[in-house]
Coordinates of C-alpha atoms and ligand atoms in Angstrom, one line a residue:
X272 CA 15.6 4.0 -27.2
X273 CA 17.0 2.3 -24.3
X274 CA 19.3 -0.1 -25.3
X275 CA 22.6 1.0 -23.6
X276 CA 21.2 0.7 -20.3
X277 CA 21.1 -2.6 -18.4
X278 CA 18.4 -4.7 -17.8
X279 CA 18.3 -4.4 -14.2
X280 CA 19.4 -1.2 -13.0
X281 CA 20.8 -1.3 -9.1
X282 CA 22.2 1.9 -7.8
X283 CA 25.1 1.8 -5.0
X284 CA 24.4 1.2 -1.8
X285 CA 25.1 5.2 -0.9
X286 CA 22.5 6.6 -3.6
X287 CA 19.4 5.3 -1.0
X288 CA 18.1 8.3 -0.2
X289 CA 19.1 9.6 3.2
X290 CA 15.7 11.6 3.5
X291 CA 12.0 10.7 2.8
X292 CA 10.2 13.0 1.0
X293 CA 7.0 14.6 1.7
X294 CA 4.6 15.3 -1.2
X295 CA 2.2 17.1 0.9
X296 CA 4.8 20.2 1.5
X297 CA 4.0 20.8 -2.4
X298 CA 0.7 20.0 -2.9
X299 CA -1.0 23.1 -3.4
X300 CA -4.9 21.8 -1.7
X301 CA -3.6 19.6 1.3
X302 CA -5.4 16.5 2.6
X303 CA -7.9 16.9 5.1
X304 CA -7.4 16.4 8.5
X305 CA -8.0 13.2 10.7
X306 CA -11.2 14.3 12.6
X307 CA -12.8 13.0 16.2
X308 CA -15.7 11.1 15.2
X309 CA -17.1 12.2 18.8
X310 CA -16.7 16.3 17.7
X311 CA -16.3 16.4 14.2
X312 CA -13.4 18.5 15.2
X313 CA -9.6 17.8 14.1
X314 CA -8.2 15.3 16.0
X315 CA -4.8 16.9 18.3
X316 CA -1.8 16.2 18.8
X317 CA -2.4 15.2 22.4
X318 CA -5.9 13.3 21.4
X319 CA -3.8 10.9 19.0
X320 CA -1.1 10.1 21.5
X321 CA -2.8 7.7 23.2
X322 CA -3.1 5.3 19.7
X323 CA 0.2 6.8 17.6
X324 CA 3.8 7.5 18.6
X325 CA 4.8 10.6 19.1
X326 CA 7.1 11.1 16.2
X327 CA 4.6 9.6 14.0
X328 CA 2.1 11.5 14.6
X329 CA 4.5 15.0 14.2
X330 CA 4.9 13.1 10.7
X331 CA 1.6 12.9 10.3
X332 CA 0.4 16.2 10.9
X333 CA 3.6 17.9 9.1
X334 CA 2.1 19.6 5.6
X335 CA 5.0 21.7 5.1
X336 CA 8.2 20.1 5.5
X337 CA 9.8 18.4 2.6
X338 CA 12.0 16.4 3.2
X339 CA 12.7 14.5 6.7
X340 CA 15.7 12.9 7.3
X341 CA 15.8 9.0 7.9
X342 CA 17.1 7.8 11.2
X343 CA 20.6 6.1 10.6
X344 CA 19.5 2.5 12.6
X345 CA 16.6 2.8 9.7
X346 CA 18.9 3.6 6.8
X347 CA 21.3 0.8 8.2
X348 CA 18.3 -1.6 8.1
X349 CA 17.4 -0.4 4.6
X350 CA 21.1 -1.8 3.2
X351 CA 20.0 -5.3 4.4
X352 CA 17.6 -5.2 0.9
X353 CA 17.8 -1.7 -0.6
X354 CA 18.5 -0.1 -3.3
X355 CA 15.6 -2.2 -5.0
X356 CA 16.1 -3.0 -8.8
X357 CA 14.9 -1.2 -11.3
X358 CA 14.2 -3.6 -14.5
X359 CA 13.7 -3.1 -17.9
X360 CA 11.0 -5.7 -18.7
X361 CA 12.4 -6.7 -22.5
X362 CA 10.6 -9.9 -22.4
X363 CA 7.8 -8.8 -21.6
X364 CA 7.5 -6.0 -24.0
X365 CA 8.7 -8.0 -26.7
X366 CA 5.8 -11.1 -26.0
X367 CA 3.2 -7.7 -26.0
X368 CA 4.8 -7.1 -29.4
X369 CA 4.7 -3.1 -28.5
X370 CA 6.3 0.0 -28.9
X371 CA 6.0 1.2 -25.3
X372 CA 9.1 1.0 -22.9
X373 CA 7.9 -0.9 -19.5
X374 CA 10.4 -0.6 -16.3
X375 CA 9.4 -2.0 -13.2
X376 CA 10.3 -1.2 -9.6
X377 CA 10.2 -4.4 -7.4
X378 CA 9.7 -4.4 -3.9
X379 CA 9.4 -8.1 -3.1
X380 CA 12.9 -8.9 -2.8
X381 CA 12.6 -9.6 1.3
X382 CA 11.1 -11.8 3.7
X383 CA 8.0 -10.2 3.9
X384 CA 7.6 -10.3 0.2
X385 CA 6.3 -6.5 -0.4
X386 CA 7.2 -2.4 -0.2
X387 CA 5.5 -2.9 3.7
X388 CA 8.8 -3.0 5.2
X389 CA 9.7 0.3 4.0
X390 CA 7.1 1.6 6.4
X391 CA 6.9 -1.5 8.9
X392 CA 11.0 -0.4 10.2
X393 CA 10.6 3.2 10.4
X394 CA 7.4 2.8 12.6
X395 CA 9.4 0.0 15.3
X396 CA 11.8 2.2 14.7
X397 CA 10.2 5.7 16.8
X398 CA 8.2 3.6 18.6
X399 CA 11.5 1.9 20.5
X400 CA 12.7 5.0 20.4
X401 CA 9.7 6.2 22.5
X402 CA 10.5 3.6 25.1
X403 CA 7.5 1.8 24.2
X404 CA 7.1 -2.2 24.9
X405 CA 5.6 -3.0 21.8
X406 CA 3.0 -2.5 19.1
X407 CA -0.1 -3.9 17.6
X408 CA -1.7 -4.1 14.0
X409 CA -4.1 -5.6 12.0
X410 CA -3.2 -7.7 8.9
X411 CA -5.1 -9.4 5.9
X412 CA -3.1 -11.3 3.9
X413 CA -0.1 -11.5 5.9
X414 CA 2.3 -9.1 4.0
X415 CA 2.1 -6.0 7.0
X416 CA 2.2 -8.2 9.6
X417 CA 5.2 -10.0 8.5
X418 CA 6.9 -6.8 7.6
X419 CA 6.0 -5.2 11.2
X420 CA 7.3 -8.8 12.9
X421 CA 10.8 -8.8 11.2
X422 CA 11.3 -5.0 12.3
X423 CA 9.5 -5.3 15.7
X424 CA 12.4 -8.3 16.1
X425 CA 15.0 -6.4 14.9
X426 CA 14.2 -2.9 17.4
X427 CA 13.5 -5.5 20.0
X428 CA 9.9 -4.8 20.3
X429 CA 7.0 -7.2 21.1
X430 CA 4.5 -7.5 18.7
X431 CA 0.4 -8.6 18.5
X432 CA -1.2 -8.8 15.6
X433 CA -4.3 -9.3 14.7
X434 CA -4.8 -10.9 11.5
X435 CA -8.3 -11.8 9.8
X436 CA -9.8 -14.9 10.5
X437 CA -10.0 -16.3 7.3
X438 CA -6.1 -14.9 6.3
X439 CA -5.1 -16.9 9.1
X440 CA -7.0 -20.4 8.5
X441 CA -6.4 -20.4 5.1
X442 CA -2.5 -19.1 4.9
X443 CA -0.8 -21.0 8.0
X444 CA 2.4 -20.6 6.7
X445 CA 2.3 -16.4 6.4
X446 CA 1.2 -17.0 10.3
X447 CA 4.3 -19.1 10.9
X448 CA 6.8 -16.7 9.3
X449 CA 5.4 -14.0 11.6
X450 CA 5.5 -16.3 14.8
X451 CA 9.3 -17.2 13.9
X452 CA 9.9 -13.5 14.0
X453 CA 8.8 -13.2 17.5
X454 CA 4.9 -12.0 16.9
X455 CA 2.1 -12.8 18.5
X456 CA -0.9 -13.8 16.5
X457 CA -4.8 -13.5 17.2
X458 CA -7.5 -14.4 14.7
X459 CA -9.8 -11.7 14.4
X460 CA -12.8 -11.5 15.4
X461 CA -11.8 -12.7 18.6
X462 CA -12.8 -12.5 22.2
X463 CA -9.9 -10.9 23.3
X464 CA -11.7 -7.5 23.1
X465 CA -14.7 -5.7 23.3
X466 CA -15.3 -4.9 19.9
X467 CA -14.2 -8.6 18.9
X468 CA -17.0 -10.0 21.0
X469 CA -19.7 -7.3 19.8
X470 CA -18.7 -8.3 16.1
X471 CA -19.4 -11.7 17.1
X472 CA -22.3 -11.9 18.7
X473 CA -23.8 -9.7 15.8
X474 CA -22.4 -11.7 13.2
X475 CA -21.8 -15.5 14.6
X476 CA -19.1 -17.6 12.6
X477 CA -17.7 -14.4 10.2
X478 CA -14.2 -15.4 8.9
X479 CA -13.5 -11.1 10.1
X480 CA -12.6 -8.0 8.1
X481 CA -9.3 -6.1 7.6
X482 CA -11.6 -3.7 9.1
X483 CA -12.7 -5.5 12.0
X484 CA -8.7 -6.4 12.7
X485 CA -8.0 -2.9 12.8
X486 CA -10.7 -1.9 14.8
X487 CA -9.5 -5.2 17.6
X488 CA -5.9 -3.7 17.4
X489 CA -6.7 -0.2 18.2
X490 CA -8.6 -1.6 21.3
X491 CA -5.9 -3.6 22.6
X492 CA -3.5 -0.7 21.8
X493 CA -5.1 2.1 23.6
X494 CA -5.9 -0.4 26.3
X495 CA -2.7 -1.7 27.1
X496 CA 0.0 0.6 29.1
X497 CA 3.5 1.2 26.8
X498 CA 1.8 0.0 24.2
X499 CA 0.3 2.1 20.4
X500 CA -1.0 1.0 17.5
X501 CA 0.5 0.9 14.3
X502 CA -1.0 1.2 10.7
X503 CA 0.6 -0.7 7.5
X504 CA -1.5 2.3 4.6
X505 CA -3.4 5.1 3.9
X506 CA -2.2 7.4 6.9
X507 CA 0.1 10.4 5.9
X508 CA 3.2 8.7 7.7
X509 CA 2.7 5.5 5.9
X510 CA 3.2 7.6 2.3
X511 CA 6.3 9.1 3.4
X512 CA 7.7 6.3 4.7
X513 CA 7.8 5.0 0.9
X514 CA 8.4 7.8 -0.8
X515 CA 11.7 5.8 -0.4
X516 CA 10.7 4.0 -3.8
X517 CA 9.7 6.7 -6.1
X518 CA 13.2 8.1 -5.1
X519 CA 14.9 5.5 -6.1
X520 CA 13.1 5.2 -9.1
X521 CA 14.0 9.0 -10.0
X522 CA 17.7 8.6 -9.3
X523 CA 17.8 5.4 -11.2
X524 CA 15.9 7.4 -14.5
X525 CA 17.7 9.9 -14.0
X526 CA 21.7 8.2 -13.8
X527 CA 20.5 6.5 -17.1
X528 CA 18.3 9.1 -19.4
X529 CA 15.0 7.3 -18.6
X530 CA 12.2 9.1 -19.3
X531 CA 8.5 8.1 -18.0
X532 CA 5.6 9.1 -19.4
X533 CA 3.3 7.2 -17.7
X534 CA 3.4 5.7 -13.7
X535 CA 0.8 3.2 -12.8
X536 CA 0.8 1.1 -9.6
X537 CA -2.0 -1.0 -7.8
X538 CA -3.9 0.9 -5.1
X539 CA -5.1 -0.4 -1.7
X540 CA -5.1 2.0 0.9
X541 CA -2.8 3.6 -1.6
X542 CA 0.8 3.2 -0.1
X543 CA 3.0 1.6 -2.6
X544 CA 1.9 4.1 -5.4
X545 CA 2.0 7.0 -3.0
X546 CA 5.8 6.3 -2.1
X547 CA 6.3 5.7 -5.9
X548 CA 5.0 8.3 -7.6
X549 CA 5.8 10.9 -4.7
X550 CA 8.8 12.7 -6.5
X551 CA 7.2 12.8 -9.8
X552 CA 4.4 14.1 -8.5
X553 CA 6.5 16.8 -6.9
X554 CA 7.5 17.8 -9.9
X555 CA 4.4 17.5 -11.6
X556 CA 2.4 19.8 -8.7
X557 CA 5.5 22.6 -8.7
X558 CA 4.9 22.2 -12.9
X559 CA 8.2 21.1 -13.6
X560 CA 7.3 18.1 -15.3
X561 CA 4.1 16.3 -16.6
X562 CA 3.4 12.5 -16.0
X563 CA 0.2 10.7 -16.2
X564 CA -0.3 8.9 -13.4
X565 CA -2.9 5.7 -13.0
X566 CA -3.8 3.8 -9.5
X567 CA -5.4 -0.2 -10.7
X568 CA -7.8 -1.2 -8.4
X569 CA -10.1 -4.1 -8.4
X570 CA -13.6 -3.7 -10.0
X571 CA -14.9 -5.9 -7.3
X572 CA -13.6 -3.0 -4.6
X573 CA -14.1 0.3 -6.7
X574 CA -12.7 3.3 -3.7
X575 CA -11.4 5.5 -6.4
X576 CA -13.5 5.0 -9.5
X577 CA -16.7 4.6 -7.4
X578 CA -16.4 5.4 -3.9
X579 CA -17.3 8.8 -2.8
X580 CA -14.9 11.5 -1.3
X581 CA -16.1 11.7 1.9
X582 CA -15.0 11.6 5.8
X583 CA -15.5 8.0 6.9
X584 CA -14.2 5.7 9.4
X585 CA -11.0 3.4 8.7
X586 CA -12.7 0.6 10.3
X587 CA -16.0 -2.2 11.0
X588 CA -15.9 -1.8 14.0
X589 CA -15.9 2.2 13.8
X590 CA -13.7 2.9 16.9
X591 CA -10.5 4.8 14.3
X592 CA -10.7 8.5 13.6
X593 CA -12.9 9.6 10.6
X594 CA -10.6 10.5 7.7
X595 CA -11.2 12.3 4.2
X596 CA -11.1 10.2 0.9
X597 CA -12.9 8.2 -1.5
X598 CA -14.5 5.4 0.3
X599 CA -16.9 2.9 0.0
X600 CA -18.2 3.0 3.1
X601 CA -16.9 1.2 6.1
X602 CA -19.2 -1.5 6.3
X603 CA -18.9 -2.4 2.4
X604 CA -16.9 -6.0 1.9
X605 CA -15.8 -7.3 -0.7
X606 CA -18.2 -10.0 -2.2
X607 CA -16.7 -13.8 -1.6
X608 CA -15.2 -14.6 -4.8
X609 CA -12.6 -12.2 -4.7
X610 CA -9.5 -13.3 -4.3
X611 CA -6.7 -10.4 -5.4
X612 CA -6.0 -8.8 -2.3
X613 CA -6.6 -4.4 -2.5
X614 CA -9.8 -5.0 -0.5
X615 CA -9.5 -2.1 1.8
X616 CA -12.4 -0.1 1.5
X617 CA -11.2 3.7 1.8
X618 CA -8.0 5.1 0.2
X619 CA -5.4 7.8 1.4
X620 CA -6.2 11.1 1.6
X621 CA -3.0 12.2 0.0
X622 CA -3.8 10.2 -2.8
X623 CA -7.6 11.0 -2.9
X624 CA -7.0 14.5 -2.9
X625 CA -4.9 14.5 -5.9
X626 CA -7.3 12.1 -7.5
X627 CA -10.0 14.9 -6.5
X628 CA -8.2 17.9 -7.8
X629 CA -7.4 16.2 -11.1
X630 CA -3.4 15.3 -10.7
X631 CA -4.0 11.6 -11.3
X632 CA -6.3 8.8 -12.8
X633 CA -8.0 5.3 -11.6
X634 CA -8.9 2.6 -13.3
X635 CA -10.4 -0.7 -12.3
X636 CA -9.6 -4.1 -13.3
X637 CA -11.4 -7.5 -12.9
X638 CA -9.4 -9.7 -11.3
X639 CA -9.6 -12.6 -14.2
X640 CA -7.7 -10.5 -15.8
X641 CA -5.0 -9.4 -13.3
X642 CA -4.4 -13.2 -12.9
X643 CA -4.0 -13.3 -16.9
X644 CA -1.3 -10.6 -16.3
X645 CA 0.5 -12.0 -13.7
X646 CA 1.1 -15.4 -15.9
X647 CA 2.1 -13.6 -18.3
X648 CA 4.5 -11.7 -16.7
X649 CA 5.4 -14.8 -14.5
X650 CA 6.5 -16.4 -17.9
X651 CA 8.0 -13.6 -19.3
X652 CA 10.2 -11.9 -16.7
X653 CA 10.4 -14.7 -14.3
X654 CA 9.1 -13.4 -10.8
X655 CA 5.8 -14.5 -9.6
X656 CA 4.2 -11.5 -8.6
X657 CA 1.7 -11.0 -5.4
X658 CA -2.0 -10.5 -6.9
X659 CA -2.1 -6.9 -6.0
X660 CA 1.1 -6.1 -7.7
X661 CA -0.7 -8.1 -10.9
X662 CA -3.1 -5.1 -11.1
X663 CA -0.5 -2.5 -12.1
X664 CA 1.0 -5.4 -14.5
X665 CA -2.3 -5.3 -16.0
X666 CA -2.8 -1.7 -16.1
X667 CA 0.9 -1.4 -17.9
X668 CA -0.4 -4.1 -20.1
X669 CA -2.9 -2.2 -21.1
X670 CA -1.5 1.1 -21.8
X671 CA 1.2 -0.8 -23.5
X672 CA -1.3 -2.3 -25.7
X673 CA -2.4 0.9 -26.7
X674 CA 0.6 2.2 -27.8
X675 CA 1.2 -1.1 -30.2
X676 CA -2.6 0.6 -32.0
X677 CA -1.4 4.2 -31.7
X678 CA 2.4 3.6 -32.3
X679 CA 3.4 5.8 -29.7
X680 CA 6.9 4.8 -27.9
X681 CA 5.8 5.7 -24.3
X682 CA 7.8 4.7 -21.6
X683 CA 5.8 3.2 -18.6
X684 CA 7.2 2.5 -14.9
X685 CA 5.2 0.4 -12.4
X686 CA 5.6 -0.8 -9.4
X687 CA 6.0 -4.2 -8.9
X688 CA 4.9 -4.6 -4.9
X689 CA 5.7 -7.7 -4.1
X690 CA 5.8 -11.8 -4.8
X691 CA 2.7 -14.4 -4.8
X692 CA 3.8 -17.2 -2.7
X693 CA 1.7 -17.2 0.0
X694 CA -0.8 -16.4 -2.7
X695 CA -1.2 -19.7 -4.3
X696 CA -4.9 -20.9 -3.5
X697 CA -5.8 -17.8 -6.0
X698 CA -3.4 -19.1 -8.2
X699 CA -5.2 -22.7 -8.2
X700 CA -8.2 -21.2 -8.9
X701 CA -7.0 -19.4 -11.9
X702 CA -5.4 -22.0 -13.2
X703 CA -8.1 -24.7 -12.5
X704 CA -10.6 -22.1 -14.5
X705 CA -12.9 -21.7 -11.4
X706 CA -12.4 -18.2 -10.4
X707 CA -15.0 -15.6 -11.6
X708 CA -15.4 -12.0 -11.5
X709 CA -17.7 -9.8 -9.6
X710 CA -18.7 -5.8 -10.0
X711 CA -21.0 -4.7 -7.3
X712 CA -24.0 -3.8 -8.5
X713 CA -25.1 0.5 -7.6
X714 CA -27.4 -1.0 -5.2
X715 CA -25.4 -3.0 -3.2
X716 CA -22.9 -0.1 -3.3
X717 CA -25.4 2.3 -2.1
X718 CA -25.8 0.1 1.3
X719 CA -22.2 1.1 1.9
X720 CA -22.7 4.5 1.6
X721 CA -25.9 4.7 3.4
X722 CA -23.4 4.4 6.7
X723 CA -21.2 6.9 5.8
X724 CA -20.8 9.2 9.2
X725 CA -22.8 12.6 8.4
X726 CA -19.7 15.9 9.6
Ligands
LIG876 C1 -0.3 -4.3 1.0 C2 0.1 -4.5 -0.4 C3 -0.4 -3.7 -1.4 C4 -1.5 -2.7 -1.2 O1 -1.2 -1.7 -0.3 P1 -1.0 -0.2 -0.7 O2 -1.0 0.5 0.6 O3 -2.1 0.3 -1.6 O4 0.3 -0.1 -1.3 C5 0.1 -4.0 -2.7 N1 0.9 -5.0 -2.9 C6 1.4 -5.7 -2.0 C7 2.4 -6.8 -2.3 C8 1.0 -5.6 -0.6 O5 1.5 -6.3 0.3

């Protein structure tokens, strides 16, 4: 079906969009709003410019326009490793032996290694433009932080981030990258804040939480004068920001007669597969086109397929705004063996709205598995991808398996976030047969949920 077109499809340099697009002008039930956790009332404008940038937040809180022009220092900054590719994975489909058509979109071809720098540029970007001195964030694994370091750099902003205690023992060299680019970096918990030193007395010797980080950088935003914080998911801004990929992706099916039936990416807060399936989904919500669209998630951190749609808070330490979306509660971690990344506990509320009203589907994998997809694929189409990207490999896998039963020539685009390097120690365990897989049990689910905040 597609053999005329190339194997890696790049577009020129002036077919990256010029505007972002923003799927919540078309969505027909809009996500709910950010509240105050202290009223239960919809957080303002003016209450949220003490932690957000002004022109982020106006993102934030548009619903209705759709499409919002990218600032030309941003667009300039995109050409340095945009468009992304678009490749047809042939080896891969022919080691599955199926009839399905598999395409991937791969964001991992920068420094930072993932689709974060989409979002990471255009936040420096406003904030610089503010007249701000700088901007801090949280980050796990290493991937936002490095992203938000290399733009902070290149706007000339000074950067602090907070990154999880045991992300930043156990992956020195993600910490050095950042440094290089000018960052400053803080192990979180840490003393450095109030809600560092509560976290610590209550819970002596924790290697910290994603959660925990977020709550530390918030402090130190909202306490520090020129200073906001910045978030690297599940906001409303974050989404647009990457609608940059799905567009790509569209002109790229569209210049060569591609046709998806299916788009599947990994979810976390639920960035990367908000920005790529933003245009389809356009066209699926204004019933101009059908697609079946699946978020991969890990079994060990369940948001969409067992989470509850709920207000919550976005952090440990509970100090964010509450927002609306499946959740496992903000206290829920996941257990120690996990090692796949996509631990966040809530999810966007873009996303988990359409989940809600029916637009799109979850699945969750167990992360033996992901790891069995990502050698796979390593072996196959050469790139060694980051563990989270591994779960939409394995959820293409799958659906690519069942079309080799049914016979059904589907064609199936995922997104490929990002590259595995710094992710190695999960690798070792995979390959020296000691990693295991864990589902919560109901029980220990139902602890996280007990703490949900009652609006
Ligand atoms: C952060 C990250 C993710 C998950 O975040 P989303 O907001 O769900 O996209 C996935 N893949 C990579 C490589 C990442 O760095």
């Amino acid at each position: 079906m597609y053999d005329k077109i190339p194997y890696k499809i790049y577009l020129e340099e002036n077919e990256i969009p010029s505007a972002w697009y923003n799927l919540r002008a078309d969505m027909p039930v809009k996500p709910a709003p950010l509240l105050d956790p202290a009223t239960g009332k919809p957080l303002t404008f003016e209450q949220m410019q003490p932690i957000f940038c002004d022109e982020l937040i106006r993102q934030e809180l548009d619903n209705d326009t759709p499409y919002i022009d990218i600032p030309g220092e941003v667009q300039d900054f995109y050409k340095m490793y945009r468009p992304s590719p678009l490749t047809h994975a042939v080896f891969l489909e022919k080691a599955l032996d199926t009839p399905a058509h598999i395409f991937y979109k791969f964001e991992g071809n920068n420094t930072s290694g993932s689709h974060k720098l989409n979002s990471a540029i255009a936040q420096a970007y406003y904030a610089k433009k503010q007249g701000l001195k700088g901007v801090t964030t949280e980050t796990g694994a290493g991937q936002w932080g490095t992203a938000l370091s290399m733009s902070c750099s290149f706007m000339g902003l000074d950067c602090k981030v907070f990154m999880v205690k045991v992300s930043y023992e156990q992956k020195p060299f993600r910490r050095e990258v950042m440094r290089t680019y000018g960052a400053s970096i803080t192990p979180s918990p840490s003393e450095t804040t109030e809600v560092g030193r509560r976290i610590l007395a209550e819970h002596p010797g924790t290697t910290g939480s994603l959660g925990c980080a977020i709550s530390e950088a918030v402090e130190t935003a909202v306490g520090t004068e020129g200073y906001r914080y910045v978030l690297g998911s599940v906001l409303n801004q974050v989404l647009l920001h990457q609608s940059i990929i799905g567009m790509e992706a569209k002109t790229a099916c569209e210049k060569y007669d591609i046709h998806p039936d299916i788009i599947i990416g990994c979810a976390g807060g639920g960035s990367n597969l908000g920005g790529l399936i933003s245009p389809f989904m356009g066209e699926k919500l204004r019933g101009e086109a059908d697609y079946e669209i699946i978020a991969v998630e890990p079994a060990s951190c369940p948001s969409f397929t067992r989470g509850k749609f709920a207000y919550d808070f976005c952090d440990t330490g509970k100090v964010t705004p509450l927002a609306k979306m499946y959740t496992l509660g903000c206290d829920f971690i996941p257990s120690a063996n996990h090692a796949g990344g996509l631990r966040f506990h809530g999810m966007s509320p873009v996303l988990s709205q359409l989940y809600h009203d029916g637009y799109m589907k979850a699945v969750a994998v167990e992360q033996t598995g992901v790891f069995e997809a990502a050698e796979l694929f390593a072996r196959t189409e050469g790139i060694l991808p980051a563990p989270e990207s591994s779960h939409a490999i394995r959820g293409a896998i799958d659906e690519a398996l069942k079309c080799k039963e049914t016979g059904e020539e589907k064609t199936i685009i995922l997104g490929l976030t990002g590259t595995g390097y710094f992710d190695l120690a999960a690798y070792a365990q995979f390959n020296d047969r000691t990693m295991s897989d864990y589902i919560p049990t109901d029980e220990e689910l139902e602890k996280g949920f007990a703490g949900l905040p009652k609006v």
